[in-house]
């Protein structure tokens, strides 16, 4: 009967004996032994082969100490890393001497002190593989600019939930009527043209797209523009901004065909927003509007009433008191036609100074009345369509429609705005020009709103889509984004009253004395060309051409005074 194998016990016994033997060694002796073994590994290639064979076989030898095991493990890793990069040893000629692996600096140290924290993590870093480097380079590369990034469309953005089928049919009429007024852009031709230009855009292109002006002199054009009424000057200043160039920026807007068309669309859009869509019932008589304000908006404006409850009450009031007793042949409010005609003529009066910049033709006097008739007829059609849409919104008891307009100088917001001059903005981007050195000031140029053409529309409904959420929260549907015009630049830094007073005093004081007036005018012209921002509102530019600027501006200031509380507040007190 063969004796039982005692291999594992013998190996454990040998390991224990070697450990007892190492315990008798001192730190210096142990370091010398380690150094000697490393030197042998450097000078004798068979030592390296022995380590490789031992580590690859199952019966790995038991080393005397744990430190030796760590050293040999590092040697094995370095061997594998070098073999992966260098040429295999079999392909080398027999005369070539095999270079041994160079162990790290910490292996050749004779002391037993631990490495510092920084060395432990900086020396053991393994360089990334070529595939990993390629992936990192691909991530660092910027994505190429494609044409799809600059397509400004009216397509709906992705929604995080699937909308019910009734949503599309609910707002289809309202959305189509909005597109009929302002136009619609699609992804196919959203940069240069539009699929449905809209009534307002057609009107601006037909009557205000002229390129020939009556004069090429800026002073004559400015003098002609200062003859406009205060209402025209006020509306122009509300919807657009001349920029940091002052008067030159305003003349650029009025002389450039595309900017002039956008200005006309913006004026029409602002008038429709304030006088048509903001009216509780467009076309009602003054007494009916006063009663509607008093019985609905003022009486039920406090909690627990909200916009949805007021919409329900307003719908009932309009149907019973106005539409039921109206003698209009189409069932409209009694003053609908008269109000639309009056607003069309007022718009014609506001836009006439801009129309006067066109160069006169030989048959200008013969066709003046015909041109005026076409202008007013086109404006009446726009106002009437907007009035019908406003009534349709007010007669929806379960929906609140809200319009939001962008402000001059606001930052460009992709999700809420669309720009008519976006292709021009992409071409003139100061940070993507084909130059080796980018201007330092170009890094701080931002896309800012210069002209507010048309407001964005949203529809609000109370409650959720499910039956259990009918009284919880609200849901929103975007009907159209804001239509704006953009410019590259920095936001305006508004000056305080002290800075404005100091500048005015310096200019007025310099005009005193013989010959000082011309000198001050030359200084102002030099300041315009030195690159400094010269912000100036159009209302101030217009007032300088009037006989008494202070009197004209004082009359306008009273229009924006806060209204005094009415009798309904005094009765509660």
Coordinates of C-alpha atoms in Angstrom, one line a residue:
X1 CA 0.0 0.0 0.0
X2 CA 1.6 3.3 -1.1
X3 CA 2.2 5.9 1.5
X4 CA 0.0 8.9 1.6
X5 CA 1.2 12.1 0.0
X6 CA 2.4 14.8 2.3
X7 CA 3.1 17.5 -0.4
X8 CA 0.9 20.3 0.9
X9 CA 2.0 19.7 4.5
X10 CA 5.6 19.7 3.5
X11 CA 5.2 23.0 1.5
X12 CA 3.5 24.6 4.4
X13 CA 6.3 23.4 6.6
X14 CA 8.9 24.8 4.3
X15 CA 7.1 28.1 4.2
X16 CA 6.9 28.2 8.0
X17 CA 10.6 27.4 8.2
X18 CA 11.5 30.1 5.7
X19 CA 9.3 32.6 7.6
X20 CA 11.1 31.7 10.8
X21 CA 14.4 32.1 9.1
X22 CA 13.4 35.6 7.8
X23 CA 12.3 36.6 11.2
X24 CA 15.9 36.2 12.4
X25 CA 17.1 38.6 9.6
X26 CA 17.3 42.3 10.2
X27 CA 15.9 45.1 7.9
X28 CA 19.3 45.7 6.4
X29 CA 19.9 42.0 5.5
X30 CA 16.4 41.7 4.0
X31 CA 17.0 44.8 1.8
X32 CA 20.4 43.4 0.6
X33 CA 18.8 40.1 -0.3
X34 CA 16.1 41.9 -2.3
X35 CA 18.7 44.1 -4.1
X36 CA 20.8 41.0 -5.0
X37 CA 17.8 39.2 -6.5
X38 CA 16.9 42.3 -8.6
X39 CA 20.4 42.6 -9.9
X40 CA 20.4 39.0 -10.9
X41 CA 17.1 39.5 -12.8
X42 CA 18.7 42.5 -14.6
X43 CA 21.9 40.7 -15.7
X44 CA 20.6 37.2 -16.4
X45 CA 17.8 36.8 -18.9
X46 CA 17.1 33.2 -17.8
X47 CA 16.0 34.6 -14.4
X48 CA 13.2 36.5 -16.2
X49 CA 12.2 33.4 -18.1
X50 CA 12.1 31.5 -14.9
X51 CA 9.8 34.1 -13.3
X52 CA 7.5 34.0 -16.3
X53 CA 7.3 30.2 -16.3
X54 CA 6.7 30.1 -12.5
X55 CA 4.0 32.7 -12.7
X56 CA 2.2 31.0 -15.6
X57 CA 2.3 27.5 -14.1
X58 CA -0.1 26.3 -11.5
X59 CA 2.5 25.3 -8.9
X60 CA 3.7 28.8 -8.2
X61 CA 6.6 28.7 -5.7
X62 CA 6.2 30.0 -2.3
X63 CA 8.5 33.0 -1.7
X64 CA 10.1 33.7 1.6
X65 CA 8.3 37.0 2.3
X66 CA 5.2 38.9 1.2
X67 CA 7.4 41.7 0.0
X68 CA 9.2 39.4 -2.4
X69 CA 5.9 38.3 -3.8
X70 CA 4.9 41.9 -4.5
X71 CA 8.2 42.6 -6.3
X72 CA 7.9 39.5 -8.5
X73 CA 4.3 40.4 -9.3
X74 CA 5.4 43.8 -10.5
X75 CA 8.1 42.3 -12.6
X76 CA 5.6 40.0 -14.2
X77 CA 3.3 43.0 -15.0
X78 CA 6.1 45.0 -16.5
X79 CA 7.1 42.0 -18.6
X80 CA 3.6 41.6 -20.0
X81 CA 3.2 45.4 -20.7
X82 CA 6.5 45.5 -22.6
X83 CA 5.7 42.3 -24.6
X84 CA 2.4 43.9 -25.7
X85 CA 4.2 46.9 -27.3
X86 CA 7.6 45.5 -28.4
X87 CA 8.3 42.8 -31.0
X88 CA 8.1 39.2 -29.8
X89 CA 11.3 37.5 -28.9
X90 CA 10.9 34.7 -31.4
X91 CA 11.1 37.0 -34.4
X92 CA 14.4 38.6 -33.2
X93 CA 17.7 37.3 -34.7
X94 CA 19.7 35.0 -32.5
X95 CA 22.7 37.4 -32.4
X96 CA 20.6 40.1 -30.8
X97 CA 20.8 40.2 -27.0
X98 CA 17.5 40.1 -25.1
X99 CA 17.1 43.3 -23.1
X100 CA 15.9 42.6 -19.6
X101 CA 12.9 44.5 -18.1
X102 CA 13.9 47.5 -16.1
X103 CA 12.2 47.4 -12.8
X104 CA 10.8 50.6 -11.3
X105 CA 13.0 52.8 -9.0
X106 CA 11.2 51.7 -5.9
X107 CA 12.2 48.0 -6.4
X108 CA 16.0 48.8 -6.3
X109 CA 15.7 50.6 -3.0
X110 CA 17.5 49.0 -0.1
X111 CA 15.4 50.5 2.7
X112 CA 12.1 49.3 3.8
X113 CA 10.4 52.6 4.1
X114 CA 7.1 53.2 2.4
X115 CA 6.8 55.5 -0.6
X116 CA 5.1 58.8 -0.4
X117 CA 1.5 59.1 -1.4
X118 CA 2.2 61.0 -4.5
X119 CA 4.9 58.6 -5.7
X120 CA 2.7 55.5 -5.2
X121 CA 0.1 56.8 -7.6
X122 CA 2.3 58.6 -10.2
X123 CA 4.8 55.8 -10.8
X124 CA 2.3 53.0 -11.2
X125 CA 0.2 54.7 -13.9
X126 CA -0.1 52.6 -17.0
X127 CA -0.3 54.4 -20.3
X128 CA -3.6 54.0 -22.2
X129 CA -3.9 51.7 -25.1
X130 CA -4.1 53.1 -28.7
X131 CA -7.8 52.3 -28.9
X132 CA -8.5 54.3 -25.8
X133 CA -6.5 57.2 -27.1
X134 CA -8.5 57.2 -30.3
X135 CA -11.8 57.3 -28.4
X136 CA -10.6 60.2 -26.3
X137 CA -9.5 62.1 -29.4
X138 CA -12.9 61.6 -31.0
X139 CA -14.6 63.0 -27.9
X140 CA -12.4 66.0 -27.8
X141 CA -13.0 66.8 -31.5
X142 CA -15.9 69.4 -31.9
X143 CA -18.8 68.3 -33.9
X144 CA -18.9 69.8 -37.4
X145 CA -21.4 72.5 -38.1
X146 CA -24.2 71.2 -40.3
X147 CA -27.0 73.0 -42.0
X148 CA -29.6 71.4 -39.8
X149 CA -28.4 73.3 -36.8
X150 CA -29.4 76.6 -38.4
X151 CA -32.9 75.6 -39.6
X152 CA -35.4 77.7 -37.6
X153 CA -38.8 76.0 -37.9
X154 CA -42.2 75.9 -36.3
X155 CA -42.0 72.2 -35.8
X156 CA -43.0 71.0 -32.3
X157 CA -40.2 69.8 -30.0
X158 CA -40.2 66.3 -28.6
X159 CA -42.5 65.8 -25.6
X160 CA -41.6 63.6 -22.7
X161 CA -45.1 62.0 -22.8
X162 CA -47.3 60.9 -25.6
X163 CA -50.1 63.5 -26.1
X164 CA -53.7 62.4 -26.5
X165 CA -55.2 62.4 -30.0
X166 CA -57.6 65.2 -29.2
X167 CA -54.8 67.8 -28.6
X168 CA -54.0 68.2 -32.3
X169 CA -57.7 68.8 -33.2
X170 CA -58.3 71.1 -30.2
X171 CA -55.7 73.7 -31.2
X172 CA -55.6 73.1 -34.9
X173 CA -57.9 76.1 -35.7
X174 CA -56.1 78.5 -33.4
X175 CA -52.6 77.5 -34.7
X176 CA -53.7 77.8 -38.3
X177 CA -55.1 81.3 -37.8
X178 CA -51.9 82.4 -36.1
X179 CA -49.8 81.0 -39.0
X180 CA -52.2 82.8 -41.4
X181 CA -51.2 86.1 -39.8
X182 CA -47.5 85.8 -39.1
X183 CA -46.5 82.8 -41.4
X184 CA -45.1 79.4 -40.9
X185 CA -41.6 78.0 -41.4
X186 CA -40.8 74.4 -42.1
X187 CA -37.5 72.4 -41.9
X188 CA -37.1 72.2 -45.6
X189 CA -36.8 75.9 -46.4
X190 CA -36.7 77.5 -42.9
X191 CA -33.5 79.5 -43.6
X192 CA -34.4 81.5 -46.7
X193 CA -38.1 81.3 -47.3
X194 CA -41.2 80.2 -45.5
X195 CA -44.0 77.8 -46.5
X196 CA -46.8 80.2 -45.6
X197 CA -45.6 83.8 -45.5
X198 CA -48.6 85.1 -43.7
X199 CA -50.6 88.3 -44.2
X200 CA -48.3 90.5 -42.2
X201 CA -45.2 89.4 -44.0
X202 CA -46.8 89.7 -47.4
X203 CA -47.8 93.2 -46.6
X204 CA -44.3 94.2 -45.5
X205 CA -42.6 92.7 -48.5
X206 CA -45.0 94.2 -51.0
X207 CA -45.1 97.8 -49.7
X208 CA -41.9 98.2 -47.6
X209 CA -39.4 96.1 -49.5
X210 CA -38.1 99.0 -51.7
X211 CA -34.4 99.5 -52.2
X212 CA -34.3 102.9 -53.7
X213 CA -34.5 105.8 -51.2
X214 CA -35.4 109.4 -52.0
X215 CA -31.9 110.4 -50.9
X216 CA -28.5 108.9 -50.1
X217 CA -27.7 111.6 -47.5
X218 CA -28.1 110.4 -43.9
X219 CA -28.9 113.9 -42.7
X220 CA -31.7 114.4 -45.1
X221 CA -33.2 111.0 -44.2
X222 CA -32.9 111.7 -40.5
X223 CA -34.6 115.1 -41.0
X224 CA -37.4 113.4 -42.9
X225 CA -37.9 110.8 -40.2
X226 CA -38.1 113.5 -37.5
X227 CA -41.3 114.7 -39.1
X228 CA -43.2 111.6 -37.9
X229 CA -45.8 111.8 -35.2
X230 CA -45.1 111.0 -31.6
X231 CA -47.1 107.8 -31.8
X232 CA -44.9 106.5 -34.6
X233 CA -41.7 107.4 -32.7
X234 CA -43.0 105.8 -29.6
X235 CA -43.9 102.5 -31.3
X236 CA -40.6 102.3 -33.2
X237 CA -38.7 102.7 -29.9
X238 CA -40.9 100.0 -28.3
X239 CA -40.3 97.2 -30.8
X240 CA -36.6 97.6 -31.9
X241 CA -33.2 98.8 -30.7
X242 CA -30.6 100.9 -32.6
X243 CA -27.8 99.2 -30.8
X244 CA -24.5 100.7 -29.5
X245 CA -24.0 102.8 -32.7
X246 CA -26.6 105.3 -31.8
X247 CA -28.2 107.3 -34.7
X248 CA -26.2 105.2 -37.2
X249 CA -27.8 102.0 -35.9
X250 CA -31.3 103.5 -36.3
X251 CA -30.6 104.7 -39.8
X252 CA -29.3 101.2 -40.7
X253 CA -32.6 99.6 -39.6
X254 CA -34.6 102.1 -41.6
X255 CA -32.4 101.9 -44.7
X256 CA -31.9 98.1 -45.0
X257 CA -34.8 96.4 -46.7
X258 CA -34.9 93.3 -44.5
X259 CA -34.6 95.3 -41.3
X260 CA -37.2 97.7 -42.4
X261 CA -39.7 94.9 -43.2
X262 CA -39.1 93.4 -39.8
X263 CA -39.7 96.8 -38.2
X264 CA -43.1 97.1 -40.0
X265 CA -44.1 93.6 -39.0
X266 CA -43.1 94.4 -35.4
X267 CA -45.2 97.6 -35.3
X268 CA -48.3 95.7 -36.6
X269 CA -47.7 92.9 -34.2
X270 CA -47.4 95.2 -31.2
X271 CA -50.6 97.0 -32.1
X272 CA -52.5 93.8 -32.6
X273 CA -51.2 92.5 -29.3
X274 CA -52.2 95.6 -27.3
X275 CA -55.5 96.6 -29.0
X276 CA -56.9 93.3 -30.4
X277 CA -55.8 90.3 -28.4
X278 CA -55.7 92.2 -25.1
X279 CA -59.3 93.3 -25.5
X280 CA -61.8 91.3 -23.6
X281 CA -64.2 91.5 -26.5
X282 CA -62.9 93.1 -29.7
X283 CA -65.6 95.1 -31.4
X284 CA -67.8 95.7 -28.3
X285 CA -69.1 99.1 -27.4
X286 CA -67.4 101.1 -24.7
X287 CA -70.3 100.6 -22.3
X288 CA -70.2 96.8 -22.9
X289 CA -66.5 96.7 -22.3
X290 CA -66.8 98.7 -19.1
X291 CA -69.5 96.4 -17.8
X292 CA -67.4 93.3 -18.7
X293 CA -64.4 94.6 -16.8
X294 CA -66.5 95.6 -13.8
X295 CA -68.6 92.5 -13.6
X296 CA -66.0 89.9 -14.4
X297 CA -62.3 90.9 -14.1
X298 CA -62.6 93.3 -11.1
X299 CA -65.2 91.4 -9.2
X300 CA -63.7 87.9 -9.5
X301 CA -60.0 88.7 -9.5
X302 CA -59.2 87.5 -5.9
X303 CA -58.7 84.0 -4.6
X304 CA -60.3 81.4 -4.9
X305 CA -61.1 82.7 -8.4
X306 CA -58.5 82.3 -11.1
X307 CA -58.1 82.7 -14.9
X308 CA -60.0 79.6 -15.7
X309 CA -63.1 80.6 -13.7
X310 CA -63.0 84.1 -15.2
X311 CA -62.8 82.6 -18.7
X312 CA -66.0 80.6 -18.0
X313 CA -67.9 83.6 -16.7
X314 CA -66.6 85.8 -19.5
X315 CA -67.8 83.3 -22.1
X316 CA -71.3 83.3 -20.7
X317 CA -71.3 87.1 -20.5
X318 CA -70.2 87.6 -24.1
X319 CA -72.6 85.1 -25.5
X320 CA -75.7 86.5 -23.7
X321 CA -75.1 90.2 -23.5
X322 CA -73.2 91.0 -26.7
X323 CA -73.6 88.3 -29.3
X324 CA -77.3 87.7 -28.4
X325 CA -78.3 91.3 -28.7
X326 CA -76.1 92.3 -31.7
X327 CA -77.6 93.3 -35.0
X328 CA -74.5 92.5 -36.9
X329 CA -75.3 90.4 -40.0
X330 CA -72.5 87.9 -39.2
X331 CA -73.3 87.7 -35.4
X332 CA -70.3 89.7 -34.4
X333 CA -70.1 92.5 -31.8
X334 CA -71.9 95.7 -32.8
X335 CA -68.7 97.8 -33.3
X336 CA -66.5 95.1 -34.9
X337 CA -66.4 96.6 -38.4
X338 CA -66.0 100.2 -37.2
X339 CA -63.3 99.3 -34.7
X340 CA -61.3 97.3 -37.3
X341 CA -61.5 100.2 -39.8
X342 CA -60.4 102.7 -37.3
X343 CA -57.4 100.6 -36.2
X344 CA -56.4 100.0 -39.9
X345 CA -56.3 103.8 -40.6
X346 CA -54.4 104.4 -37.4
X347 CA -51.8 101.8 -38.5
X348 CA -51.6 103.5 -41.9
X349 CA -50.8 106.8 -40.2
X350 CA -48.1 105.2 -38.0
X351 CA -46.4 103.5 -41.0
X352 CA -46.7 106.4 -43.4
X353 CA -43.4 108.1 -42.4
X354 CA -41.5 104.9 -43.1
X355 CA -43.3 104.5 -46.5
X356 CA -42.3 108.1 -47.3
X357 CA -38.6 107.1 -47.6
X358 CA -39.2 105.4 -51.0
X359 CA -37.9 107.3 -54.1
X360 CA -40.8 108.9 -56.0
X361 CA -41.6 107.5 -59.4
X362 CA -42.8 109.5 -62.4
X363 CA -46.4 108.3 -61.9
X364 CA -46.3 108.7 -58.1
X365 CA -48.9 111.5 -57.9
X366 CA -51.3 109.6 -60.2
X367 CA -51.2 106.4 -58.1
X368 CA -50.9 107.9 -54.6
X369 CA -54.6 107.5 -53.8
X370 CA -54.6 104.0 -55.2
X371 CA -51.6 103.0 -53.2
X372 CA -53.2 104.4 -50.1
X373 CA -56.4 102.4 -50.8
X374 CA -54.4 99.2 -51.1
X375 CA -52.5 99.8 -47.9
X376 CA -55.6 100.5 -45.8
X377 CA -57.5 97.5 -47.4
X378 CA -54.6 95.1 -46.6
X379 CA -54.3 96.5 -43.0
X380 CA -58.1 96.1 -42.5
X381 CA -57.9 92.5 -43.6
X382 CA -55.1 91.8 -41.1
X383 CA -57.0 93.6 -38.3
X384 CA -60.3 91.8 -39.1
X385 CA -58.6 88.3 -39.1
X386 CA -56.9 89.1 -35.8
X387 CA -60.2 90.3 -34.3
X388 CA -62.0 87.1 -35.3
X389 CA -59.2 85.0 -33.7
X390 CA -59.4 87.1 -30.6
X391 CA -63.1 86.5 -30.2
X392 CA -62.5 82.8 -30.8
X393 CA -60.0 82.7 -28.0
X394 CA -62.4 84.6 -25.6
X395 CA -65.3 82.3 -26.4
X396 CA -63.3 79.2 -25.3
X397 CA -64.4 78.6 -21.6
X398 CA -62.0 75.8 -20.8
X399 CA -58.7 77.4 -22.2
X400 CA -56.7 80.4 -21.3
X401 CA -54.5 81.8 -24.1
X402 CA -51.4 83.7 -23.1
X403 CA -49.0 85.8 -25.3
X404 CA -45.4 86.4 -24.3
X405 CA -43.2 88.9 -26.0
X406 CA -39.4 89.1 -25.8
X407 CA -37.7 92.2 -24.6
X408 CA -35.1 94.2 -26.4
X409 CA -31.6 93.0 -25.3
X410 CA -32.8 89.6 -24.1
X411 CA -30.6 86.6 -24.6
X412 CA -31.4 84.3 -27.5
X413 CA -33.5 81.3 -26.4
X414 CA -33.7 78.4 -28.9
X415 CA -36.8 76.8 -27.3
X416 CA -38.9 80.0 -27.2
X417 CA -37.8 82.1 -30.1
X418 CA -37.2 81.9 -33.8
X419 CA -35.3 84.6 -35.8
X420 CA -36.0 85.9 -39.3
X421 CA -32.3 86.8 -39.8
X422 CA -30.8 83.6 -38.4
X423 CA -28.9 82.7 -41.6
X424 CA -27.2 86.1 -41.4
X425 CA -26.4 85.6 -37.8
X426 CA -24.7 82.3 -38.6
X427 CA -22.6 83.8 -41.4
X428 CA -21.5 86.8 -39.2
X429 CA -20.7 84.8 -36.1
X430 CA -17.5 86.5 -34.8
X431 CA -16.2 83.3 -33.1
X432 CA -16.4 81.1 -36.2
X433 CA -14.8 83.3 -38.8
X434 CA -12.0 81.8 -41.0
X435 CA -9.2 83.5 -39.1
X436 CA -6.2 82.1 -37.3
X437 CA -6.4 84.6 -34.4
X438 CA -9.9 85.3 -32.9
X439 CA -10.4 88.8 -31.6
X440 CA -10.4 89.0 -27.9
X441 CA -13.6 91.0 -27.9
X442 CA -15.4 88.5 -30.1
X443 CA -15.4 85.9 -27.3
X444 CA -17.8 88.1 -25.4
X445 CA -20.2 88.8 -28.3
X446 CA -23.7 87.3 -27.6
X447 CA -26.8 86.8 -29.7
X448 CA -29.2 89.4 -28.4
X449 CA -32.8 90.3 -29.4
X450 CA -32.9 93.5 -31.5
X451 CA -36.5 93.5 -32.8
X452 CA -39.6 91.9 -31.2
X453 CA -41.7 91.0 -34.2
X454 CA -44.4 88.7 -32.9
X455 CA -45.3 87.2 -29.5
X456 CA -45.2 83.6 -28.6
X457 CA -48.5 81.9 -27.8
X458 CA -49.4 79.2 -25.2
X459 CA -52.6 77.5 -24.3
X460 CA -53.4 76.5 -20.7
X461 CA -56.0 74.0 -19.6
X462 CA -56.9 73.1 -16.0
X463 CA -56.2 69.6 -14.7
X464 CA -54.4 66.6 -16.2
X465 CA -55.3 64.2 -19.0
X466 CA -56.5 61.4 -16.7
X467 CA -59.9 61.5 -15.0
X468 CA -58.4 61.5 -11.5
X469 CA -56.4 64.6 -12.3
X470 CA -59.2 66.9 -13.6
X471 CA -58.7 69.4 -10.7
X472 CA -54.9 68.9 -10.2
X473 CA -52.4 71.2 -11.8
X474 CA -52.6 72.4 -15.4
X475 CA -51.3 71.4 -18.8
X476 CA -49.7 73.7 -21.4
X477 CA -49.5 73.5 -25.2
X478 CA -47.2 75.7 -27.2
X479 CA -49.0 77.1 -30.2
X480 CA -46.1 79.2 -31.6
X481 CA -42.7 80.6 -30.7
X482 CA -41.7 84.2 -30.5
X483 CA -40.6 85.8 -33.7
X484 CA -37.6 88.1 -33.2
X485 CA -34.6 89.7 -35.0
X486 CA -31.1 89.2 -33.6
X487 CA -27.8 91.0 -33.4
X488 CA -24.3 90.3 -32.2
X489 CA -23.0 92.3 -29.2
X490 CA -23.1 92.9 -25.5
X491 CA -26.0 93.8 -23.3
X492 CA -26.6 97.4 -22.6
X493 CA -25.3 98.8 -19.4
X494 CA -27.8 101.4 -18.2
X495 CA -26.4 104.6 -16.8
X496 CA -27.7 106.1 -13.6
X497 CA -29.3 109.6 -13.4
X498 CA -26.0 111.1 -12.2
X499 CA -24.0 110.0 -15.2
X500 CA -26.7 111.2 -17.6
X501 CA -26.8 114.6 -15.8
X502 CA -23.0 115.0 -15.9
X503 CA -22.9 114.3 -19.7
X504 CA -25.7 116.8 -20.4
X505 CA -24.1 119.5 -18.3
X506 CA -20.7 119.0 -20.0
X507 CA -22.3 119.4 -23.5
X508 CA -24.5 122.4 -22.5
X509 CA -21.6 124.1 -20.8
X510 CA -19.3 123.6 -23.7
X511 CA -21.7 125.3 -26.1
X512 CA -21.3 128.6 -24.2
X513 CA -18.9 131.1 -25.6
X514 CA -17.9 132.1 -29.1
X515 CA -17.1 129.3 -31.4
X516 CA -17.6 126.6 -28.7
X517 CA -20.7 125.1 -30.3
X518 CA -18.9 123.9 -33.4
X519 CA -16.1 122.5 -31.3
X520 CA -18.5 120.5 -29.1
X521 CA -20.2 119.1 -32.2
X522 CA -16.8 118.0 -33.6
X523 CA -16.0 116.3 -30.2
X524 CA -19.3 114.4 -30.4
X525 CA -18.6 113.3 -34.0
X526 CA -15.1 112.0 -32.8
X527 CA -16.8 110.1 -30.0
X528 CA -19.0 108.4 -32.4
X529 CA -16.1 107.0 -34.3
X530 CA -13.8 105.9 -31.5
X531 CA -15.5 102.5 -31.0
X532 CA -17.3 103.4 -27.8
X533 CA -21.0 102.4 -27.4
X534 CA -23.4 105.3 -28.1
X535 CA -26.7 104.0 -26.9
X536 CA -29.6 106.3 -27.7
X537 CA -33.4 105.7 -27.8
X538 CA -35.3 106.6 -30.9
X539 CA -37.7 108.8 -28.9
X540 CA -34.7 111.0 -27.9
X541 CA -33.4 111.1 -31.4
X542 CA -36.8 112.2 -32.6
X543 CA -37.2 114.8 -29.8
X544 CA -34.0 116.6 -30.9
X545 CA -35.7 117.6 -34.1
X546 CA -38.7 119.2 -32.4
X547 CA -39.1 122.8 -31.4
X548 CA -39.5 122.1 -27.7
X549 CA -38.1 118.6 -26.8
X550 CA -38.9 118.9 -23.1
X551 CA -42.6 119.7 -23.7
X552 CA -43.0 116.8 -26.2
X553 CA -41.3 114.3 -23.8
X554 CA -43.3 115.7 -20.8
X555 CA -46.6 115.0 -22.6
X556 CA -45.5 111.4 -23.3
X557 CA -44.4 110.8 -19.7
X558 CA -48.0 111.3 -18.5
X559 CA -49.2 108.4 -20.7
X560 CA -47.3 105.9 -18.6
X561 CA -48.3 107.2 -15.2
X562 CA -49.8 104.6 -12.9
X563 CA -53.6 104.7 -12.8
X564 CA -55.4 105.8 -9.7
X565 CA -57.5 103.0 -8.0
X566 CA -61.1 103.0 -9.0
X567 CA -64.3 103.3 -7.0
X568 CA -64.4 99.5 -6.5
X569 CA -61.4 99.7 -4.2
X570 CA -62.7 102.7 -2.3
X571 CA -66.0 100.9 -1.6
X572 CA -64.2 97.9 0.0
X573 CA -62.2 100.2 2.3

